[in-house]
Short mmCIF file of C-alpha atoms in Angstrom, two decimals:
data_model
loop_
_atom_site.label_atom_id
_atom_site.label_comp_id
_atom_site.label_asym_id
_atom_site.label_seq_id
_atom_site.Cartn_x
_atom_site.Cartn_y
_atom_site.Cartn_z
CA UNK A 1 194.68 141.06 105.74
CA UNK A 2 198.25 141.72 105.49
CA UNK A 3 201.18 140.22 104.32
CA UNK A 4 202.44 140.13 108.13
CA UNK A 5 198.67 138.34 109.32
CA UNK A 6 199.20 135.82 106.41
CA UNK A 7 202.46 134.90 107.79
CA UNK A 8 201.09 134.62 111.69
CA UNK A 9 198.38 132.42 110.59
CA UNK A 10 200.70 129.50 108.73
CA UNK A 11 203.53 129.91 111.60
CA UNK A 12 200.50 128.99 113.68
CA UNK A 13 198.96 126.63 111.63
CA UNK A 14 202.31 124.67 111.31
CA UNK A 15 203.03 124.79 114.87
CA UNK A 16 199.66 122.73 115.32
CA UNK A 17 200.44 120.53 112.73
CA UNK A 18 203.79 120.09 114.12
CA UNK A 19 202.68 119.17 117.64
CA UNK A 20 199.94 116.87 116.28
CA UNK A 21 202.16 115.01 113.81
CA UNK A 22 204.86 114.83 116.99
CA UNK A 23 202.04 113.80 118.95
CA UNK A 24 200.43 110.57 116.63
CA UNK A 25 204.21 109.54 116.05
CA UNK A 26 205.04 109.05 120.27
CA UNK A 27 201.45 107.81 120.08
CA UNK A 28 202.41 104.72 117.13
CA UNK A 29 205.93 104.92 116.22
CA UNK A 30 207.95 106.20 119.43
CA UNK A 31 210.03 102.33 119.43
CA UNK A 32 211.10 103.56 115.79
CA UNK A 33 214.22 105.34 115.79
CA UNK A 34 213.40 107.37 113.01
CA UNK A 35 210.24 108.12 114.68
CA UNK A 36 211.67 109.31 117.92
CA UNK A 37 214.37 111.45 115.79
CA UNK A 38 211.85 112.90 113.78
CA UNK A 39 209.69 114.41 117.21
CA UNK A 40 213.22 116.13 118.29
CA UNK A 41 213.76 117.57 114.66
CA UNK A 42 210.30 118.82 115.28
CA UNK A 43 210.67 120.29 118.74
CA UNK A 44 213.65 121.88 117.55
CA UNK A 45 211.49 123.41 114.06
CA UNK A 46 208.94 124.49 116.95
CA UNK A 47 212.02 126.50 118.51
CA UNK A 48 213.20 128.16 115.62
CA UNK A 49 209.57 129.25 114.83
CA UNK A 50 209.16 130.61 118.10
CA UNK A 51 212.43 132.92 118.13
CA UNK A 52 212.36 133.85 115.14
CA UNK A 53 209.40 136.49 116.07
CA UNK A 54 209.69 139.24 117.77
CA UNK A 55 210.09 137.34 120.89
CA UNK A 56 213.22 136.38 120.08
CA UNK A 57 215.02 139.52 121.49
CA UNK A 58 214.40 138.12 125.19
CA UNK A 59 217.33 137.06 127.17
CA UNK A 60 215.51 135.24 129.53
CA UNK A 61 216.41 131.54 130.80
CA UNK A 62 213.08 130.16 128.73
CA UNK A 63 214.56 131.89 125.74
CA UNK A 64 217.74 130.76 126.05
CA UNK A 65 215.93 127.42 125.90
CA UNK A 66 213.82 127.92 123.05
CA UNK A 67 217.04 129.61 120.99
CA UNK A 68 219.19 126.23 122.03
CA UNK A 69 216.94 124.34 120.32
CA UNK A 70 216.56 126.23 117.55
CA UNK A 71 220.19 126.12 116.79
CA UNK A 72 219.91 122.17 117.27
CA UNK A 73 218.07 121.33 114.25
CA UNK A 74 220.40 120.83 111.85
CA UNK A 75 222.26 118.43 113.84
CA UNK A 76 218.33 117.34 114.83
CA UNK A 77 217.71 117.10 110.93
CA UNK A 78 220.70 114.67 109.82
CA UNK A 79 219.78 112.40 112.59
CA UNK A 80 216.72 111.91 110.98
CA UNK A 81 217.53 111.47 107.49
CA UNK A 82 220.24 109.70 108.49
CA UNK A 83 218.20 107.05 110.42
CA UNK A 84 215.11 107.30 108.22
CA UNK A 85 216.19 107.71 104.67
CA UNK A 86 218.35 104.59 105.09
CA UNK A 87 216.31 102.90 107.10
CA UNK A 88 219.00 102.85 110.72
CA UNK A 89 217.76 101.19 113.81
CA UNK A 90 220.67 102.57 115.99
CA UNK A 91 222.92 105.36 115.95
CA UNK A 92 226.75 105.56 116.31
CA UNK A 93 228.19 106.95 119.66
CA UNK A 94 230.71 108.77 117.27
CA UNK A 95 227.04 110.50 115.50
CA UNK A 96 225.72 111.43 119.56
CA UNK A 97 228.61 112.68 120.28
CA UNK A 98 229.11 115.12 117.33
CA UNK A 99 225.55 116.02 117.85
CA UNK A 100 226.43 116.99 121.75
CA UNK A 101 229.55 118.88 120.48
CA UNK A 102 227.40 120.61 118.16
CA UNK A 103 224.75 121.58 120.77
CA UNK A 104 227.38 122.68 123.24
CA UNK A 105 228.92 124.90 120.33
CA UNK A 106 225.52 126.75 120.41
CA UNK A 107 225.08 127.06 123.85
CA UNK A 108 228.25 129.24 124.07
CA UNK A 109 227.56 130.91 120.83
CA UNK A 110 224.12 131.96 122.84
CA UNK A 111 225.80 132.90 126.21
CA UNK A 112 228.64 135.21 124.32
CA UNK A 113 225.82 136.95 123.18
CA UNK A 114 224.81 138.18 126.50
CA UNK A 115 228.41 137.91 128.45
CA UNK A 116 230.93 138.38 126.39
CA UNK A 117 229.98 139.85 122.48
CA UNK A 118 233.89 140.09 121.80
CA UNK A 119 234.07 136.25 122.00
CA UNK A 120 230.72 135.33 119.87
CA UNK A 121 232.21 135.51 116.57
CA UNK A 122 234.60 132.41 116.84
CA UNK A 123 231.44 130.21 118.31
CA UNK A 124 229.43 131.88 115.33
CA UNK A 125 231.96 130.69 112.84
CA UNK A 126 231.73 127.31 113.61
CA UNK A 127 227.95 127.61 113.91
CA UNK A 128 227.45 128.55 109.91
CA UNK A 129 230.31 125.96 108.88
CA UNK A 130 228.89 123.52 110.87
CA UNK A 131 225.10 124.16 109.48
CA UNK A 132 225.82 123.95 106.13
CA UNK A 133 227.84 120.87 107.01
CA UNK A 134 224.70 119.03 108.89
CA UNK A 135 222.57 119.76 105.99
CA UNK A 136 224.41 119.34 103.36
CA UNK A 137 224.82 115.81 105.26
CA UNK A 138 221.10 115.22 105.09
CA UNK A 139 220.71 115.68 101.80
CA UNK A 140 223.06 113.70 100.91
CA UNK A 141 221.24 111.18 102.87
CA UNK A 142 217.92 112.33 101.44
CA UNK A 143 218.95 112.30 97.43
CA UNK A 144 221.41 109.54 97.23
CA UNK A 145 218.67 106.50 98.17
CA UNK A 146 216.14 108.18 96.34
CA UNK A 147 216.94 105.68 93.38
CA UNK A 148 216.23 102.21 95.61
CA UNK A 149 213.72 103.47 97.70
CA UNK A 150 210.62 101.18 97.72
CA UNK A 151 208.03 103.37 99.53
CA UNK A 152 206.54 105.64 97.26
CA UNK A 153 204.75 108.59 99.48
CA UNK A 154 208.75 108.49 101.01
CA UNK A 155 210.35 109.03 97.73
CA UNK A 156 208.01 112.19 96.55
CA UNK A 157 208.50 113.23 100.33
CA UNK A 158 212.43 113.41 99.47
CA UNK A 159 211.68 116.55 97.22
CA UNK A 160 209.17 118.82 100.15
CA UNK A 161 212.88 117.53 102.82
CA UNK A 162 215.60 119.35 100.29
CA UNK A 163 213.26 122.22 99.31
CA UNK A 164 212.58 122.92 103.09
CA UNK A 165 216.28 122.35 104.48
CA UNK A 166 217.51 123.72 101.47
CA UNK A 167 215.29 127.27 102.73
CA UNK A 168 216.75 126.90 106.64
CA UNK A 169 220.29 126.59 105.37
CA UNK A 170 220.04 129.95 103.56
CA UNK A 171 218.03 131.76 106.04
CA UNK A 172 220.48 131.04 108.94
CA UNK A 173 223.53 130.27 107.03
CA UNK A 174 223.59 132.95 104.41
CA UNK A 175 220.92 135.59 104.60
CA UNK A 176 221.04 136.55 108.63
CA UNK A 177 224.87 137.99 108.91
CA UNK A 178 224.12 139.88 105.18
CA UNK A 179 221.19 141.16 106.52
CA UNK A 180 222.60 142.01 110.66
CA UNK A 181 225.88 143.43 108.85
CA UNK A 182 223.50 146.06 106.63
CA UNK A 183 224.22 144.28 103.56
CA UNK A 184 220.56 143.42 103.10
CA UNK A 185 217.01 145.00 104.22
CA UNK A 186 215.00 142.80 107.05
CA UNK A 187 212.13 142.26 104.81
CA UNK A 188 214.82 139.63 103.08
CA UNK A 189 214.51 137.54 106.26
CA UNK A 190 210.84 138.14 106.65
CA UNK A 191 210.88 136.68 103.29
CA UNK A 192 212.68 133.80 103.67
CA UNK A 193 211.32 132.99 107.32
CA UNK A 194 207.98 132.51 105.51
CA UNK A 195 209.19 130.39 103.13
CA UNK A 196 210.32 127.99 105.14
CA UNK A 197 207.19 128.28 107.38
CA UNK A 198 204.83 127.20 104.41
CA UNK A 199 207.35 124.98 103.13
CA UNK A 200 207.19 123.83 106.46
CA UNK A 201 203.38 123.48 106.34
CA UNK A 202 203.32 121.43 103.01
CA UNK A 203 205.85 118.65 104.43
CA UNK A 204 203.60 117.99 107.28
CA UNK A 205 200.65 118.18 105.08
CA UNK A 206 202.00 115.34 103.04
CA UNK A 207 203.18 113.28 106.37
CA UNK A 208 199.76 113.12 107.12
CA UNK A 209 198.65 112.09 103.54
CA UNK A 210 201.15 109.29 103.74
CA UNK A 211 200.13 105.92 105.65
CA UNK A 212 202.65 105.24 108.93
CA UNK A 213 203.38 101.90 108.11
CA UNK A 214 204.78 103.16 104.99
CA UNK A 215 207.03 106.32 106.48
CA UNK A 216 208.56 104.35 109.63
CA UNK A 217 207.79 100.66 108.72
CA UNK A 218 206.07 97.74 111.32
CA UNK A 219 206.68 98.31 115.06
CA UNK A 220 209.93 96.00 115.83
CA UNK A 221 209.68 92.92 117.51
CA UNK A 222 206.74 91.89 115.27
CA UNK A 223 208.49 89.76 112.64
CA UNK A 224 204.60 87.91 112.27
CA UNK A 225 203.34 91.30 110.48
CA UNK A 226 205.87 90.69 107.84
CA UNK A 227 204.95 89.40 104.36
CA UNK A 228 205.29 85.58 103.55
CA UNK A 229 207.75 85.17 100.68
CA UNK A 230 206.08 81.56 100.45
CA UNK A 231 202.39 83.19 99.88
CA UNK A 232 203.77 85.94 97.82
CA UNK A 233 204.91 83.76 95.33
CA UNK A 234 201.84 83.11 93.94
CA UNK A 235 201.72 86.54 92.40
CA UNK A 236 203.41 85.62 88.86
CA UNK A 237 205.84 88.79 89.35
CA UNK A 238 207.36 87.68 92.49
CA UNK A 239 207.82 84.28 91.12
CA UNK A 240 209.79 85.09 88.57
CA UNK A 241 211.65 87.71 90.38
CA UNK A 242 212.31 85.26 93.46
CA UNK A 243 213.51 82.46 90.55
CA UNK A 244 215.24 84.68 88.61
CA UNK A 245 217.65 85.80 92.07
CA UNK A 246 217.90 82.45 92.57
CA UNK A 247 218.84 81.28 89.38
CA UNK A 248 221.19 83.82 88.18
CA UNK A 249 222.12 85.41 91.35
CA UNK A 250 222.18 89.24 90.16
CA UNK A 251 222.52 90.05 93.94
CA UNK A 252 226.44 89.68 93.06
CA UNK A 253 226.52 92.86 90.90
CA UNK A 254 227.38 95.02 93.26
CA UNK A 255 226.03 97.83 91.00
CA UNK A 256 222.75 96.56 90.45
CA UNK A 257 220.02 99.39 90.59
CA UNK A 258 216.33 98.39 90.66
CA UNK A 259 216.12 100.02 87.40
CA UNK A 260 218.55 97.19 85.96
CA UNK A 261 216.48 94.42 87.34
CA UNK A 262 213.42 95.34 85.84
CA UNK A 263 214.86 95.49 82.98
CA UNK A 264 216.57 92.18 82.78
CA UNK A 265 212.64 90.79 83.99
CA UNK A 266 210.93 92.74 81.42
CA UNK A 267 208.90 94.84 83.85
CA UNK A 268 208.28 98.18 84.57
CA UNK A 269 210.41 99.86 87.08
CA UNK A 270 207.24 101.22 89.35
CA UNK A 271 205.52 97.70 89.60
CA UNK A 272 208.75 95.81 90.75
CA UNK A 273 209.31 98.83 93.12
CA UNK A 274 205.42 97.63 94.64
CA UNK A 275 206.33 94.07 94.66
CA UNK A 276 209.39 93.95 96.62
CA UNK A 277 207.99 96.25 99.25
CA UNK A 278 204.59 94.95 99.81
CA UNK A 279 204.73 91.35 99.16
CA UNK A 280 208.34 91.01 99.68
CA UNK A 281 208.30 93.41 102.37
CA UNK A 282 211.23 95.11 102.45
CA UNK A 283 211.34 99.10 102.28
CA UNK A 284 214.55 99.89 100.15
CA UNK A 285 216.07 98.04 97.44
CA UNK A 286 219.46 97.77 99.19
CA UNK A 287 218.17 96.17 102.06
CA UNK A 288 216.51 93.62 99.10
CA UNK A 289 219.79 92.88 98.24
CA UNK A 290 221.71 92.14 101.16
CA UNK A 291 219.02 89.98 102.01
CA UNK A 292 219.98 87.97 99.45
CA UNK A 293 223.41 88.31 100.47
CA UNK A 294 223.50 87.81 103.57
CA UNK A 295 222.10 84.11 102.86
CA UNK A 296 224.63 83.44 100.66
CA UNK A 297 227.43 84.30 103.14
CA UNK A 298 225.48 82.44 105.78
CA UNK A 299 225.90 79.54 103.65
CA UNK A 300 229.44 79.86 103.13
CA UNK A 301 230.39 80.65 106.59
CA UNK A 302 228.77 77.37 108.22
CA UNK A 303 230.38 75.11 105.03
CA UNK A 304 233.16 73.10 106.96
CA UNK A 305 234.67 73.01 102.92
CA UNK A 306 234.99 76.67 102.74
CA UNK A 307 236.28 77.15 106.24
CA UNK A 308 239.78 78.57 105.10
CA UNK A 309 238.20 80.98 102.56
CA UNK A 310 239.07 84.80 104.28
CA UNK A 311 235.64 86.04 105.17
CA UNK A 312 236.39 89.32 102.79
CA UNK A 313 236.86 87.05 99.74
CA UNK A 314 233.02 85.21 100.59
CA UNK A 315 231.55 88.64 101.41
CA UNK A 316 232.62 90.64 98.17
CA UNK A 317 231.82 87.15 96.41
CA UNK A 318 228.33 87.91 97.66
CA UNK A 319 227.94 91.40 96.38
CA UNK A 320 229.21 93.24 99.27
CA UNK A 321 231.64 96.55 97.76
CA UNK A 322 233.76 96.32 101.26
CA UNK A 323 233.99 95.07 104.52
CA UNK A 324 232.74 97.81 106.39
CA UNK A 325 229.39 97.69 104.68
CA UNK A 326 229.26 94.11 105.23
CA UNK A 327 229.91 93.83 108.87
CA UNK A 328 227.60 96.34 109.87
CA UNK A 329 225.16 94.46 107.66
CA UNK A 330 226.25 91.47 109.19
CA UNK A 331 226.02 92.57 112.90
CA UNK A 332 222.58 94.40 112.36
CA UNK A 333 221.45 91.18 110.85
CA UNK A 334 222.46 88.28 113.04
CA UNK A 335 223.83 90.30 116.83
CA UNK A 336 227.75 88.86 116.28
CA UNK A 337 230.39 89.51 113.99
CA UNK A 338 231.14 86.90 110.76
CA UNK A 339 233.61 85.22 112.46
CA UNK A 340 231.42 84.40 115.58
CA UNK A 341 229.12 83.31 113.41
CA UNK A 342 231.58 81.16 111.02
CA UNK A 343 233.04 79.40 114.72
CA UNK A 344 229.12 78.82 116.17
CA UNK A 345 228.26 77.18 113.03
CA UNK A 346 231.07 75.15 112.61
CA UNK A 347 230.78 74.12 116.40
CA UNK A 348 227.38 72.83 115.78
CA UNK A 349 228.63 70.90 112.47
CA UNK A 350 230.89 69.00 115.21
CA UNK A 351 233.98 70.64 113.52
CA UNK A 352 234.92 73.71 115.36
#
């Protein structure tokens, strides 16, 4: 068997795996945003799979198609680390529309190609910059949360993502115009395209290793299937941890890594990573802390006594580094801004 079969077997074996694991996620997750951006990152994986054999050369409508979304996934691939490694439940209209500006980019980069070849390099141009821009985006996503993520098949998952981007990003960004220029032999591609095809095999090897609730979290609109804090605390761990926030309020460092907190409890890092997701339930240690912060700012907004204290001063009182941070936490949290919030509560209090 050849080095050639070898490779047809694992493009085909990951094209299975991709359709099944696209498949069981509409099936369970599809009201997760993460979810539903992971199934176009695959479709778009699927594409580049596809024209990147020999088919590729066709110039026909359904490959024009298949080469669109090819050229979509890295735009494809930061919406889903985007939304997943930090745990999003909506997008931006300022992220759809750079993805759609992206997109449109490729569609006349694929149309010069057949129409007018003179005018395919400036398209092109913006095509590589814009690739290594997307992923280097996603990674960034995908390594800085590594520290204060609490689900453990995610965080070894973060290693199989940058290997297997990191392999796209080179193929298209760096080795195809050496290699369509003369600067490089074919093989070099043939090389790299099966890299990234058993790289691509591994990552949805270990998807399916990993349970679902852990990758995309509880279907929303089920707050019930969350953990009890109140039956939790009989575990010895999470009563200490819950009266040690309480009592000294770390939640205020606004550099406080999980690392930090186990120390200052005595514990090891791995077993307060377990407690705070599972009987805590929450799935990065960020989201932990604004929990706690967000209550605290809750507090302060509906106290008629600290009614003329600037909602910036009570927020970065609470932790928060900025306001921007905060009011998106804020929002995401409660559906209306601080100061909607602040004027409902003091309305209620009868001094609005």
């Amino acid at each position: 068997m050849s080095a050639h079969d070898i490779e047809l077997m694992a493009r085909g074996g990951t094209l299975a795996l991709l359709a099944l694991w696209s498949w069981l996620l509409w099936r369970d997750s599809r009201q997760q945003l993460a979810a539903r951006c992971a199934i176009a990152m695959n479709i778009g994986i699927v594409c580049y799979l596809i024209v990147t054999t020999a088919w590729e050369t066709e110039t026909s409508p359904v490959g024009l198609i298949f080469s669109l979304g090819a050229g979509a996934t890295p735009a494809l691939f930061w919406l889903f680390a985007k939304t997943w490694f930090s745990d999003q439940t909506r997008l931006r209209h300022r992220d759809l529309v750079l993805v759609a500006l992206w997109t449109a980019n490729v569609l006349v980069m694929q149309l010069s190609f057949q129409a007018a070849p003179e005018f395919v390099a400036y398209p092109a141009i913006v095509f590589r910059l814009g690739m290594f821009g997307f992923g280097a985006a996603g990674l960034w996503h995908a390594w800085r949360g590594r520290e204060g993520d609490l689900i453990e098949s995610r965080r070894r998952l973060r290693f199989w993502m940058i290997v297997t981007v990191g392999l796209y990003v080179l193929a298209i960004g760096v080795a195809e115009p050496v290699v369509y220029r003369g600067g490089a032999p074919h093989a070099i591609l043939s090389l790299i395209a099966g890299s990234i095809v058993f790289a691509t095999l591994g990552l949805c090897g270990a998807m399916f290793v990993a349970r679902r609730d852990d990758l995309f979290g509880p279907e929303p609109g089920r707050p019930d299937d969350r953990p009890d804090p109140a039956q939790a605390v009989d575990d010895p761990l999470v009563a200490r941890l819950l009266s040690h926030m309480e009592r000294e309020r770390p939640h205020r460092d606004e550099g406080l890594t999980i690392a930090a907190l186990a120390a200052r409890l005595g514990e090891q890092e791995y077993r307060l990573r377990r407690t705070i997701n599972r009987a805590l339930g929450h799935r990065n240690f960020a989201q932990f802390l604004n929990s706690w912060r967000l209550d605290e700012v809750r507090q302060a907004l509906a106290d008629p006594a600290q009614r003329e204290v600037p909602i910036l001063t009570i927020a970065l009182d609470a932790g928060f580094g900025s306001l921007g941070p905060f009011n998106r936490a804020f929002r995401e949290a409660e559906g209306m801004t601080p100061s909607e919030y602040r004027a409902a509560a003091l309305a209620d209090s009868g001094i609005g």
